[in-house]
Amino acid sequence: MKGNTTIISQEQLQIQADYYDRIRAFWARLEQTPTAYVETYGCQQNEADSERIRGMLAACGYTMTNQAEGADVVVMNTCSIREHAEQRVFGNLGALTHTKRRHPGQKIFLCGCMAGQKVVTDRIRKSYPHVDGVFSTHHLWEFPSLLYQVLTQGTRAFSIADEPGSIAEGIPVLRSSTLKAWVSIMYGCNNFCTYCIVPYVRGRERSRMPEDILAECRALIASGCKEINLLGQNVNSYGKDLGLGVDFSDLLAQIAALPGDFLIRFMTSHPRDAGKKLFDTMASFPKIAKQLHLPFQSGSDRVLKAMNRHYNRAAYLELVEYARSVMPELVLTSDVIVGFPGETREEFEETMSLIRQVRYDALFTFIFSPRPGTPAASMEDPTSKEEKNRRFDLLCATQNAVSEEIHRAYIGKTLRVLVDGVEGDLLTARTEGGRLVRLCADPALVGTYCMVRITGSTTWSLQGELAREVPHG
Ligand code: SAH
Ligand code: SF4
Ligand code: F3S
């Protein structure tokens, strides 16, 4: 234990690693090479966790497939953020009864944020008997022993004990991309925004040690990774629990000082804890992308207070102004919730005026979804669904017009992009600010930085043509 955090010891992890060999031996006796399918819902934190689950499965001898049909193990890594996300999982879990009937040896696991809610795990126990195992995010490191139990004893395995949270270093990772990597720098959240389920399902805020994060980044850069995405629910409070005097800006500066040709991105920044030091650090290191995701959630001070966000409209706007003053080229994105309980038309108008004033490059817009057990779920909510949908549509239309205008202003500019994939006859690439560019060029350029002249735009993306390639080094 360190504060509220359970540090999983190397001995405990070695016990899990011993199961890799046992599971390999299990399949060797059957003379089979087993396959696994991991389906990920929700945010990048879950993507990062799925890469660790795949890493453990690969260590157990499994080959990954891209469908549940015929897979020996299916893992559903779930999200609870909105009701719709959970409904999708329950629907897809139901469909797995059929894949299991066709392949009776199939073992099905559910993990992620839904596994952190007792109402969900009770429902799985009772009504989804084809699910063999459930583990919450705190117990991800125990997956090998749970898998072994399910395989060899045929019993169901539940590892869902509630706890403030764990940190396990050294779990194998099977990354989805060699170019871009997710690096969780911390887990959990302490903010308890009144609408949000994350603190309940992911536990208290806990930071990884700076040297563990730096070692992971060094290894990624050495293996050719070009983009390091640092992840946390509120990265600006990184290090507070460690008491080492290293805050998020210090960590960023240490990573940015590593040799190599790469960019650092990060999310999410909470306006409550973001400040001048962060923006000055971003401005002074060329390897830190000039991109900021700074959710504002609402433009109304009354609603922000009811959300327990700990900042007001004026303070938020001041942050944006300062960030733009030190980084004029900053690409700014945000999250907003429409229809929070009791949001009046006037309060919604304040959100509309904020987005017009700030002019975000892009916005992630959500309609409030009551999450059982959170304070907002029991707040009075007299606004009709139709009215909320109307506000949502209005907000999206206004933002889309802004995004379209901002994208159009790129036309004629020449920018450095990282070519990151192939899409039909075209290549995809990302600007430093994270904007998507499509271009027609040689697929051999994937994985390199190129100079691209922007020739066209839409609300969501840019089109370009190769200007000249930047030599590496
Ligand atoms: N930690 C991040 C957000 C993580 S959740 C932060 O504080 O910014 C991503 C987004 O989902 C949130 O920013 C919020 O806009 C939205 N969200 C969270 N809970 C929600 C709910 N109950 N209903 C609708 N949207 C929600
Ligand atoms: Fe949820 Fe708020 Fe924590 Fe973000 S900061 S994860 S919105 S409680
Ligand atoms: Fe969803 Fe959990 Fe992320 S609730 S948004 S997967 S932290």
Short mmCIF file of C-alpha atoms and ligand atoms in Angstrom, two decimals:
data_model
loop_
_atom_site.label_atom_id
_atom_site.label_comp_id
_atom_site.label_asym_id
_atom_site.label_seq_id
_atom_site.Cartn_x
_atom_site.Cartn_y
_atom_site.Cartn_z
CA MET A 1 0.00 0.00 0.00
CA LYS A 2 1.08 3.57 -0.70
CA GLY A 3 -1.58 5.95 0.57
CA ASN A 4 -4.76 4.53 -0.92
CA THR A 5 -2.93 2.66 -3.66
CA THR A 6 -2.24 -1.06 -3.64
CA ILE A 7 1.12 -1.60 -5.32
CA ILE A 8 1.09 -5.06 -6.89
CA SER A 9 4.44 -6.63 -5.98
CA GLN A 10 6.81 -8.29 -8.42
CA GLU A 11 6.23 -11.56 -6.50
CA GLN A 12 2.48 -11.33 -7.11
CA LEU A 13 3.12 -10.59 -10.78
CA GLN A 14 5.54 -13.51 -11.03
CA ILE A 15 2.81 -15.83 -9.71
CA GLN A 16 0.60 -14.57 -12.55
CA ALA A 17 3.45 -14.98 -15.06
CA ASP A 18 3.74 -18.64 -14.01
CA TYR A 19 0.23 -19.13 -15.38
CA TYR A 20 1.46 -18.15 -18.85
CA ASP A 21 3.42 -21.42 -18.98
CA ARG A 22 0.59 -23.45 -17.46
CA ILE A 23 -1.90 -22.14 -20.02
CA ARG A 24 0.59 -22.77 -22.86
CA ALA A 25 1.01 -26.35 -21.54
CA PHE A 26 -2.79 -26.78 -21.37
CA TRP A 27 -3.09 -25.98 -25.10
CA ALA A 28 0.05 -27.93 -26.03
CA ARG A 29 -1.57 -31.08 -24.53
CA LEU A 30 -4.55 -30.48 -26.82
CA GLU A 31 -2.13 -29.82 -29.70
CA GLN A 32 -3.93 -26.57 -30.48
CA THR A 33 -2.92 -22.95 -30.99
CA PRO A 34 -5.64 -20.97 -29.23
CA THR A 35 -7.11 -17.70 -30.52
CA ALA A 36 -8.39 -14.65 -28.65
CA TYR A 37 -10.58 -11.68 -29.45
CA VAL A 38 -10.55 -8.52 -27.31
CA GLU A 39 -13.28 -5.96 -27.96
CA THR A 40 -12.80 -2.47 -26.54
CA TYR A 41 -15.49 0.08 -25.68
CA GLY A 42 -15.01 3.58 -24.27
CA CYS A 43 -11.97 5.77 -23.95
CA GLN A 44 -8.23 5.51 -24.59
CA GLN A 45 -7.69 4.26 -21.03
CA ASN A 46 -9.61 1.17 -22.04
CA GLU A 47 -7.62 0.92 -25.30
CA ALA A 48 -4.45 0.96 -23.20
CA ASP A 49 -5.85 -1.71 -20.85
CA SER A 50 -6.85 -3.88 -23.82
CA GLU A 51 -3.25 -3.76 -25.05
CA ARG A 52 -2.18 -5.20 -21.69
CA ILE A 53 -4.89 -7.87 -21.83
CA ARG A 54 -3.67 -8.84 -25.33
CA GLY A 55 -0.11 -8.82 -24.00
CA MET A 56 -1.04 -11.34 -21.29
CA LEU A 57 -2.99 -13.45 -23.78
CA ALA A 58 -0.05 -13.51 -26.20
CA ALA A 59 2.22 -14.55 -23.33
CA CYS A 60 -0.23 -17.42 -22.69
CA GLY A 61 0.21 -18.53 -26.32
CA TYR A 62 -2.93 -17.01 -27.85
CA THR A 63 -3.01 -15.52 -31.36
CA MET A 64 -5.29 -12.49 -31.76
CA THR A 65 -8.25 -12.58 -34.15
CA ASN A 66 -10.61 -9.78 -35.14
CA GLN A 67 -13.94 -11.47 -34.47
CA ALA A 68 -15.69 -13.36 -31.69
CA GLU A 69 -16.78 -16.14 -34.03
CA GLY A 70 -14.55 -19.15 -33.42
CA ALA A 71 -12.28 -17.45 -30.87
CA ASP A 72 -11.26 -19.57 -27.88
CA VAL A 73 -11.36 -16.54 -25.58
CA VAL A 74 -13.48 -13.41 -25.96
CA VAL A 75 -12.79 -10.44 -23.68
CA MET A 76 -15.26 -7.53 -23.61
CA ASN A 77 -13.50 -4.48 -22.15
CA THR A 78 -16.46 -2.27 -21.30
CA CYS A 79 -17.43 1.37 -20.69
CA SER A 80 -20.06 2.82 -18.31
CA ILE A 81 -19.86 6.49 -19.18
CA ARG A 82 -23.37 6.70 -20.66
CA GLU A 83 -26.35 4.36 -20.60
CA HIS A 84 -26.08 3.78 -24.32
CA ALA A 85 -22.52 2.42 -23.93
CA GLU A 86 -23.76 -0.17 -21.42
CA GLN A 87 -26.77 -1.14 -23.55
CA ARG A 88 -24.46 -1.87 -26.47
CA VAL A 89 -22.37 -4.20 -24.31
CA PHE A 90 -25.42 -6.05 -22.97
CA GLY A 91 -26.70 -6.44 -26.54
CA ASN A 92 -23.36 -7.76 -27.80
CA LEU A 93 -22.99 -10.04 -24.76
CA GLY A 94 -26.38 -11.55 -25.63
CA ALA A 95 -25.16 -12.24 -29.17
CA LEU A 96 -22.20 -14.18 -27.75
CA THR A 97 -24.59 -16.97 -26.64
CA HIS A 98 -24.70 -17.89 -30.34
CA THR A 99 -20.94 -17.82 -30.95
CA LYS A 100 -20.52 -19.96 -27.84
CA ARG A 101 -23.16 -22.44 -28.99
CA ARG A 102 -21.25 -22.86 -32.25
CA HIS A 103 -17.94 -23.16 -30.38
CA PRO A 104 -18.78 -24.62 -26.94
CA GLY A 105 -15.20 -24.36 -25.68
CA GLN A 106 -15.32 -20.57 -26.01
CA LYS A 107 -14.56 -18.73 -22.75
CA ILE A 108 -16.11 -15.28 -22.32
CA PHE A 109 -14.78 -12.55 -20.01
CA LEU A 110 -16.16 -9.13 -19.17
CA CYS A 111 -13.88 -6.46 -17.72
CA GLY A 112 -13.42 -2.69 -17.70
CA CYS A 113 -15.61 -0.05 -16.13
CA MET A 114 -18.90 -2.00 -16.13
CA ALA A 115 -17.19 -4.67 -14.04
CA GLY A 116 -16.71 -2.02 -11.34
CA GLN A 117 -20.46 -1.76 -10.69
CA LYS A 118 -22.18 -4.25 -8.42
CA VAL A 119 -25.53 -3.84 -10.22
CA VAL A 120 -23.84 -4.96 -13.42
CA THR A 121 -21.89 -7.89 -11.97
CA ASP A 122 -25.02 -9.13 -10.15
CA ARG A 123 -26.90 -9.03 -13.45
CA ILE A 124 -24.10 -10.93 -15.22
CA ARG A 125 -24.05 -13.59 -12.48
CA LYS A 126 -27.79 -14.09 -12.73
CA SER A 127 -28.81 -13.52 -16.30
CA TYR A 128 -25.67 -14.11 -18.41
CA PRO A 129 -24.52 -17.62 -17.40
CA HIS A 130 -22.46 -17.93 -20.59
CA VAL A 131 -20.05 -15.29 -19.24
CA ASP A 132 -17.23 -17.27 -17.60
CA GLY A 133 -15.26 -14.52 -15.90
CA VAL A 134 -15.53 -10.93 -14.73
CA PHE A 135 -12.72 -8.70 -13.45
CA SER A 136 -12.70 -4.99 -12.62
CA THR A 137 -9.92 -2.61 -13.69
CA HIS A 138 -8.23 -3.00 -10.27
CA HIS A 139 -7.87 -6.74 -10.89
CA LEU A 140 -6.69 -6.70 -14.51
CA TRP A 141 -3.29 -8.07 -13.48
CA GLU A 142 -4.98 -11.26 -12.18
CA PHE A 143 -6.37 -12.19 -15.58
CA PRO A 144 -3.93 -15.11 -16.20
CA SER A 145 -4.98 -16.97 -13.03
CA LEU A 146 -8.67 -16.33 -13.73
CA LEU A 147 -8.27 -17.65 -17.27
CA TYR A 148 -6.50 -20.75 -15.97
CA GLN A 149 -9.27 -21.40 -13.45
CA VAL A 150 -11.98 -21.07 -16.09
CA LEU A 151 -10.08 -23.30 -18.53
CA THR A 152 -9.14 -26.10 -16.16
CA GLN A 153 -11.90 -26.14 -13.55
CA GLY A 154 -14.82 -25.06 -15.68
CA THR A 155 -16.03 -22.78 -12.88
CA ARG A 156 -16.90 -19.10 -13.22
CA ALA A 157 -14.30 -16.63 -11.93
CA PHE A 158 -15.23 -13.22 -10.50
CA SER A 159 -12.53 -10.81 -9.33
CA ILE A 160 -14.45 -7.67 -8.53
CA ALA A 161 -13.67 -6.79 -4.92
CA ASP A 162 -14.05 -3.05 -4.46
CA GLU A 163 -10.86 -1.20 -3.56
CA PRO A 164 -9.40 2.30 -3.98
CA GLY A 165 -7.11 1.09 -6.77
CA SER A 166 -3.94 -0.75 -7.73
CA ILE A 167 -0.83 -0.15 -9.80
CA ALA A 168 0.87 -3.11 -11.50
CA GLU A 169 4.12 -2.44 -13.40
CA GLY A 170 5.61 -4.82 -15.95
CA ILE A 171 2.50 -6.48 -17.41
CA PRO A 172 3.31 -7.42 -21.04
CA VAL A 173 1.78 -5.10 -23.68
CA LEU A 174 0.76 -6.03 -27.21
CA ARG A 175 0.38 -2.65 -28.88
CA SER A 176 -2.02 -2.06 -31.77
CA SER A 177 0.35 0.38 -33.48
CA THR A 178 4.12 0.68 -33.76
CA LEU A 179 3.83 4.38 -34.60
CA LYS A 180 1.55 5.65 -31.85
CA ALA A 181 1.44 4.49 -28.27
CA TRP A 182 -0.86 4.97 -25.30
CA VAL A 183 0.99 5.45 -22.03
CA SER A 184 -1.15 5.62 -18.89
CA ILE A 185 0.61 7.91 -16.44
CA MET A 186 -2.05 7.62 -13.77
CA TYR A 187 -5.28 5.81 -13.03
CA GLY A 188 -8.59 6.74 -11.40
CA CYS A 189 -10.11 10.10 -10.56
CA ASN A 190 -10.79 12.10 -7.39
CA ASN A 191 -12.97 14.80 -8.87
CA PHE A 192 -16.45 13.35 -8.50
CA CYS A 193 -18.11 15.55 -11.09
CA THR A 194 -21.74 14.98 -10.14
CA TYR A 195 -22.73 13.36 -13.49
CA CYS A 196 -19.74 11.04 -13.80
CA ILE A 197 -19.33 7.37 -12.95
CA VAL A 198 -15.56 7.16 -13.53
CA PRO A 199 -14.44 7.74 -9.91
CA TYR A 200 -16.76 4.93 -8.77
CA VAL A 201 -15.56 2.37 -11.31
CA ARG A 202 -11.87 3.32 -11.64
CA GLY A 203 -11.12 4.21 -8.04
CA ARG A 204 -8.95 6.95 -6.54
CA GLU A 205 -6.33 8.90 -8.40
CA ARG A 206 -2.92 7.22 -8.39
CA SER A 207 0.21 8.10 -10.33
CA ARG A 208 2.86 5.81 -11.76
CA MET A 209 6.43 6.57 -10.73
CA PRO A 210 8.16 9.01 -13.12
CA GLU A 211 11.05 6.57 -13.76
CA ASP A 212 8.62 3.82 -14.81
CA ILE A 213 6.93 6.19 -17.27
CA LEU A 214 10.26 7.47 -18.61
CA ALA A 215 11.56 3.90 -19.07
CA GLU A 216 8.42 3.02 -21.06
CA CYS A 217 8.81 6.15 -23.22
CA ARG A 218 12.52 5.46 -23.85
CA ALA A 219 11.72 1.91 -24.98
CA LEU A 220 8.93 3.18 -27.26
CA ILE A 221 11.16 5.77 -28.91
CA ALA A 222 13.91 3.18 -29.39
CA SER A 223 11.39 0.90 -31.13
CA GLY A 224 10.43 3.65 -33.62
CA CYS A 225 7.32 5.07 -31.95
CA LYS A 226 6.56 8.59 -33.24
CA GLU A 227 3.68 9.65 -31.01
CA ILE A 228 3.40 9.13 -27.29
CA ASN A 229 -0.08 9.75 -25.91
CA LEU A 230 -0.01 10.26 -22.16
CA LEU A 231 -3.28 9.21 -20.54
CA GLY A 232 -5.08 10.05 -17.32
CA GLN A 233 -8.58 11.25 -16.37
CA ASN A 234 -7.03 14.45 -15.08
CA VAL A 235 -3.37 14.53 -16.11
CA ASN A 236 -2.83 17.92 -14.47
CA SER A 237 -3.04 16.36 -11.03
CA TYR A 238 -0.28 13.86 -11.89
CA GLY A 239 2.16 13.32 -9.04
CA LYS A 240 0.09 14.87 -6.24
CA ASP A 241 -0.21 11.47 -4.55
CA LEU A 242 3.50 10.65 -4.94
CA GLY A 243 4.91 13.56 -2.93
CA LEU A 244 8.09 13.63 -5.05
CA GLY A 245 7.78 17.25 -6.12
CA VAL A 246 7.27 16.15 -9.74
CA ASP A 247 4.09 17.55 -11.29
CA PHE A 248 2.65 16.95 -14.76
CA SER A 249 4.58 19.82 -16.36
CA ASP A 250 7.85 18.44 -14.91
CA LEU A 251 7.02 14.99 -16.27
CA LEU A 252 6.23 16.44 -19.71
CA ALA A 253 9.53 18.32 -19.72
CA GLN A 254 11.46 15.16 -18.78
CA ILE A 255 9.85 13.14 -21.58
CA ALA A 256 10.29 15.98 -24.08
CA ALA A 257 14.00 16.08 -23.24
CA LEU A 258 14.51 12.47 -24.36
CA PRO A 259 16.47 12.21 -27.61
CA GLY A 260 14.62 11.15 -30.78
CA ASP A 261 12.12 12.34 -33.35
CA PHE A 262 8.69 12.07 -31.72
CA LEU A 263 5.69 14.06 -30.48
CA ILE A 264 3.97 13.96 -27.11
CA ARG A 265 0.21 14.36 -26.76
CA PHE A 266 -1.83 14.03 -23.59
CA MET A 267 -5.37 13.87 -22.30
CA THR A 268 -7.44 14.81 -20.39
CA SER A 269 -6.73 18.22 -18.87
CA HIS A 270 -9.15 19.40 -16.20
CA PRO A 271 -9.48 23.21 -16.25
CA ARG A 272 -9.42 23.18 -12.46
CA ASP A 273 -5.78 22.05 -12.39
CA ALA A 274 -4.44 23.33 -15.72
CA GLY A 275 -2.46 26.54 -15.58
CA LYS A 276 0.34 28.77 -16.82
CA LYS A 277 3.13 26.35 -15.95
CA LEU A 278 1.57 23.67 -18.16
CA PHE A 279 1.05 26.03 -21.11
CA ASP A 280 4.54 27.54 -20.77
CA THR A 281 6.02 24.02 -20.76
CA MET A 282 4.02 23.08 -23.85
CA ALA A 283 5.15 26.27 -25.59
CA SER A 284 8.83 25.76 -24.84
CA PHE A 285 9.28 22.17 -26.07
CA PRO A 286 8.94 21.49 -29.83
CA LYS A 287 8.28 17.81 -29.07
CA ILE A 288 5.07 18.60 -27.16
CA ALA A 289 2.23 18.85 -29.69
CA LYS A 290 0.43 22.18 -29.63
CA GLN A 291 -2.85 20.43 -29.01
CA LEU A 292 -5.06 20.69 -25.95
CA HIS A 293 -8.24 18.88 -25.00
CA LEU A 294 -9.77 21.07 -22.29
CA PRO A 295 -13.35 20.00 -21.48
CA PHE A 296 -15.57 22.86 -20.32
CA GLN A 297 -18.86 20.87 -19.98
CA SER A 298 -21.07 23.97 -19.69
CA GLY A 299 -20.91 27.72 -20.27
CA SER A 300 -23.14 28.47 -17.27
CA ASP A 301 -21.67 29.14 -13.83
CA ARG A 302 -24.77 27.73 -12.11
CA VAL A 303 -24.50 24.47 -14.04
CA LEU A 304 -20.72 24.24 -13.55
CA LYS A 305 -21.26 24.52 -9.80
CA ALA A 306 -23.99 21.87 -9.87
CA MET A 307 -21.56 19.67 -11.83
CA ASN A 308 -18.89 20.17 -9.11
CA ARG A 309 -16.34 21.30 -11.69
CA HIS A 310 -14.52 23.85 -9.46
CA TYR A 311 -14.04 26.58 -12.08
CA ASN A 312 -16.30 29.17 -13.65
CA ARG A 313 -16.77 30.51 -17.15
CA ALA A 314 -14.46 33.50 -16.63
CA ALA A 315 -11.63 31.37 -15.24
CA TYR A 316 -11.99 28.91 -18.12
CA LEU A 317 -11.87 31.69 -20.72
CA GLU A 318 -8.81 33.16 -19.04
CA LEU A 319 -7.03 29.80 -19.32
CA VAL A 320 -7.84 29.59 -23.02
CA GLU A 321 -6.65 33.13 -23.59
CA TYR A 322 -3.34 32.48 -21.87
CA ALA A 323 -2.79 29.16 -23.67
CA ARG A 324 -3.39 30.85 -27.02
CA SER A 325 -1.15 33.80 -26.13
CA VAL A 326 1.85 31.49 -25.65
CA MET A 327 0.82 29.02 -28.42
CA PRO A 328 -0.90 30.95 -31.23
CA GLU A 329 -1.09 27.78 -33.37
CA LEU A 330 -2.82 25.76 -30.60
CA VAL A 331 -5.47 23.24 -31.72
CA LEU A 332 -8.13 23.30 -29.02
CA THR A 333 -10.86 20.68 -28.48
CA SER A 334 -13.36 20.14 -25.69
CA ASP A 335 -16.23 18.12 -24.24
CA VAL A 336 -19.66 19.53 -23.46
CA ILE A 337 -22.80 18.07 -21.88
CA VAL A 338 -26.21 19.21 -23.08
CA GLY A 339 -29.28 18.85 -20.87
CA PHE A 340 -27.67 18.53 -17.44
CA PRO A 341 -30.54 18.33 -14.89
CA GLY A 342 -32.24 21.69 -14.58
CA GLU A 343 -30.33 23.33 -17.45
CA THR A 344 -32.55 26.21 -18.59
CA ARG A 345 -32.75 27.66 -22.08
CA GLU A 346 -30.74 30.66 -20.88
CA GLU A 347 -28.07 28.41 -19.42
CA PHE A 348 -27.90 26.48 -22.67
CA GLU A 349 -27.52 29.82 -24.49
CA GLU A 350 -24.48 30.52 -22.28
CA THR A 351 -22.94 27.28 -23.57
CA MET A 352 -23.72 28.34 -27.14
CA SER A 353 -22.12 31.74 -26.60
CA LEU A 354 -19.02 30.11 -25.10
CA ILE A 355 -18.46 27.89 -28.12
CA ARG A 356 -18.96 30.86 -30.44
CA GLN A 357 -16.48 32.88 -28.41
CA VAL A 358 -13.80 30.18 -28.07
CA ARG A 359 -14.13 28.71 -31.57
CA TYR A 360 -12.92 25.17 -30.87
CA ASP A 361 -11.30 23.18 -33.64
CA ALA A 362 -13.61 20.29 -32.68
CA LEU A 363 -16.05 19.49 -29.91
CA PHE A 364 -17.30 16.22 -28.39
CA THR A 365 -20.95 16.77 -27.55
CA PHE A 366 -22.97 14.55 -25.21
CA ILE A 367 -26.55 14.53 -23.98
CA PHE A 368 -26.67 14.05 -20.21
CA SER A 369 -27.16 10.41 -19.30
CA PRO A 370 -28.10 9.67 -15.67
CA ARG A 371 -25.66 7.19 -14.13
CA PRO A 372 -27.06 5.24 -11.17
CA GLY A 373 -25.37 6.15 -7.91
CA THR A 374 -24.08 9.57 -9.04
CA PRO A 375 -25.57 12.73 -7.44
CA ALA A 376 -26.85 14.12 -10.76
CA ALA A 377 -28.94 11.00 -11.38
CA SER A 378 -31.29 12.04 -8.56
CA MET A 379 -31.42 15.76 -9.43
CA GLU A 380 -34.65 17.15 -10.74
CA ASP A 381 -34.69 17.08 -14.54
CA PRO A 382 -37.84 18.69 -15.95
CA THR A 383 -36.53 19.25 -19.51
CA SER A 384 -38.08 16.97 -22.13
CA LYS A 385 -36.06 14.60 -24.28
CA GLU A 386 -37.22 16.47 -27.38
CA GLU A 387 -35.96 19.79 -26.02
CA LYS A 388 -32.59 18.23 -25.13
CA ASN A 389 -32.31 16.79 -28.63
CA ARG A 390 -33.15 20.19 -30.09
CA ARG A 391 -30.39 21.84 -28.02
CA PHE A 392 -27.98 19.06 -29.00
CA ASP A 393 -28.67 19.53 -32.71
CA LEU A 394 -28.31 23.29 -32.45
CA LEU A 395 -24.99 22.98 -30.65
CA CYS A 396 -23.64 20.46 -33.17
CA ALA A 397 -24.71 22.60 -36.14
CA THR A 398 -23.07 25.70 -34.67
CA GLN A 399 -19.85 23.87 -33.90
CA ASN A 400 -19.76 22.15 -37.28
CA ALA A 401 -19.93 25.52 -39.01
CA VAL A 402 -16.97 26.73 -36.90
CA SER A 403 -14.94 23.55 -37.52
CA GLU A 404 -15.61 23.85 -41.23
CA GLU A 405 -14.40 27.48 -41.27
CA ILE A 406 -11.27 26.68 -39.28
CA HIS A 407 -10.47 23.78 -41.61
CA ARG A 408 -11.02 25.93 -44.71
CA ALA A 409 -8.41 28.39 -43.42
CA TYR A 410 -5.78 25.59 -43.67
CA ILE A 411 -6.05 25.60 -47.48
CA GLY A 412 -2.80 26.77 -49.05
CA LYS A 413 -0.73 26.13 -45.91
CA THR A 414 2.18 23.68 -45.87
CA LEU A 415 2.42 21.58 -42.70
CA ARG A 416 4.50 18.76 -41.28
CA VAL A 417 2.38 15.63 -40.82
CA LEU A 418 2.99 12.09 -39.64
CA VAL A 419 1.74 9.65 -42.29
CA ASP A 420 0.04 6.98 -40.20
CA GLY A 421 -1.99 4.69 -42.43
CA VAL A 422 -3.58 3.65 -45.71
CA GLU A 423 -7.30 4.16 -46.43
CA GLY A 424 -8.35 2.82 -49.82
CA ASP A 425 -6.24 4.61 -52.47
CA LEU A 426 -5.24 7.37 -50.05
CA LEU A 427 -2.83 7.78 -47.15
CA THR A 428 -3.95 9.18 -43.79
CA ALA A 429 -1.80 11.55 -41.78
CA ARG A 430 -2.06 13.78 -38.71
CA THR A 431 -0.94 17.35 -38.29
CA GLU A 432 0.90 18.33 -35.12
CA GLY A 433 -2.44 19.56 -33.81
CA GLY A 434 -3.96 16.13 -34.45
CA ARG A 435 -6.07 17.08 -37.50
CA LEU A 436 -6.69 14.29 -40.02
CA VAL A 437 -5.22 14.80 -43.51
CA ARG A 438 -5.86 12.54 -46.52
CA LEU A 439 -3.38 12.58 -49.38
CA CYS A 440 -2.45 10.62 -52.47
CA ALA A 441 1.15 9.41 -52.12
CA ASP A 442 3.39 6.34 -51.95
CA PRO A 443 2.33 3.93 -49.14
CA ALA A 444 6.05 3.53 -48.37
CA LEU A 445 5.77 6.91 -46.62
CA VAL A 446 3.69 5.41 -43.78
CA GLY A 447 5.63 5.95 -40.58
CA THR A 448 7.47 9.07 -41.75
CA TYR A 449 7.02 12.79 -41.26
CA CYS A 450 6.26 14.62 -44.53
CA MET A 451 5.55 18.18 -45.59
CA VAL A 452 2.06 18.42 -47.05
CA ARG A 453 0.34 21.34 -48.77
CA ILE A 454 -3.35 21.53 -47.81
CA THR A 455 -5.57 21.65 -50.90
CA GLY A 456 -9.06 21.00 -49.57
CA SER A 457 -11.12 20.61 -46.40
CA THR A 458 -14.35 19.34 -44.84
CA THR A 459 -15.84 19.73 -41.35
CA TRP A 460 -13.88 16.72 -40.10
CA SER A 461 -10.72 16.49 -42.18
CA LEU A 462 -8.25 18.05 -44.61
CA GLN A 463 -6.96 16.99 -48.02
CA GLY A 464 -3.41 17.62 -49.11
CA GLU A 465 -0.57 16.82 -51.46
CA LEU A 466 3.04 16.03 -50.79
CA ALA A 467 5.25 19.12 -50.66
CA ARG A 468 8.62 17.65 -49.75
CA GLU A 469 9.76 15.01 -47.32
CA VAL A 470 11.64 16.00 -44.19
CA PRO A 471 14.75 13.89 -43.79
CA HIS A 472 14.90 11.93 -40.53
CA GLY A 473 17.32 12.53 -37.73
N1 SAH B 1 -11.82 12.98 -17.27
C1 SAH B 1 -12.31 13.67 -18.37
C2 SAH B 1 -13.55 13.10 -18.97
C3 SAH B 1 -13.79 11.67 -19.07
S1 SAH B 1 -15.38 11.21 -19.62
C4 SAH B 1 -12.63 15.09 -17.94
O1 SAH B 1 -12.88 15.38 -16.81
O2 SAH B 1 -12.70 15.91 -18.81
C5 SAH B 1 -15.50 12.00 -21.20
C6 SAH B 1 -16.65 12.94 -21.32
O3 SAH B 1 -17.87 12.24 -21.22
C7 SAH B 1 -16.75 13.99 -20.24
O4 SAH B 1 -15.87 15.08 -20.46
C8 SAH B 1 -18.19 14.41 -20.31
O5 SAH B 1 -18.37 15.45 -21.25
C9 SAH B 1 -18.87 13.15 -20.82
N2 SAH B 1 -19.69 12.51 -19.77
C10 SAH B 1 -19.26 11.98 -18.61
N3 SAH B 1 -20.30 11.52 -17.90
C11 SAH B 1 -21.41 11.78 -18.62
C12 SAH B 1 -22.81 11.55 -18.41
N4 SAH B 1 -23.27 10.99 -17.31
N5 SAH B 1 -23.67 11.94 -19.39
C13 SAH B 1 -23.22 12.53 -20.52
N6 SAH B 1 -21.92 12.77 -20.76
C14 SAH B 1 -21.02 12.40 -19.82
FE1 SF4 B 2 -15.41 12.16 -14.59
FE2 SF4 B 2 -14.94 14.58 -13.71
FE3 SF4 B 2 -13.20 12.64 -13.19
FE4 SF4 B 2 -13.46 13.58 -15.66
S1 SF4 B 2 -12.71 14.73 -13.88
S2 SF4 B 2 -13.35 11.44 -15.05
S3 SF4 B 2 -15.62 14.04 -15.81
S4 SF4 B 2 -15.27 12.79 -12.41
FE1 F3S B 3 -15.79 4.67 -20.26
FE2 F3S B 3 -14.37 3.89 -18.25
FE3 F3S B 3 -13.28 5.38 -20.10
S1 F3S B 3 -16.45 4.57 -18.13
S2 F3S B 3 -14.98 6.59 -20.85
S3 F3S B 3 -14.03 3.35 -20.39
S4 F3S B 3 -12.80 5.42 -17.92
#
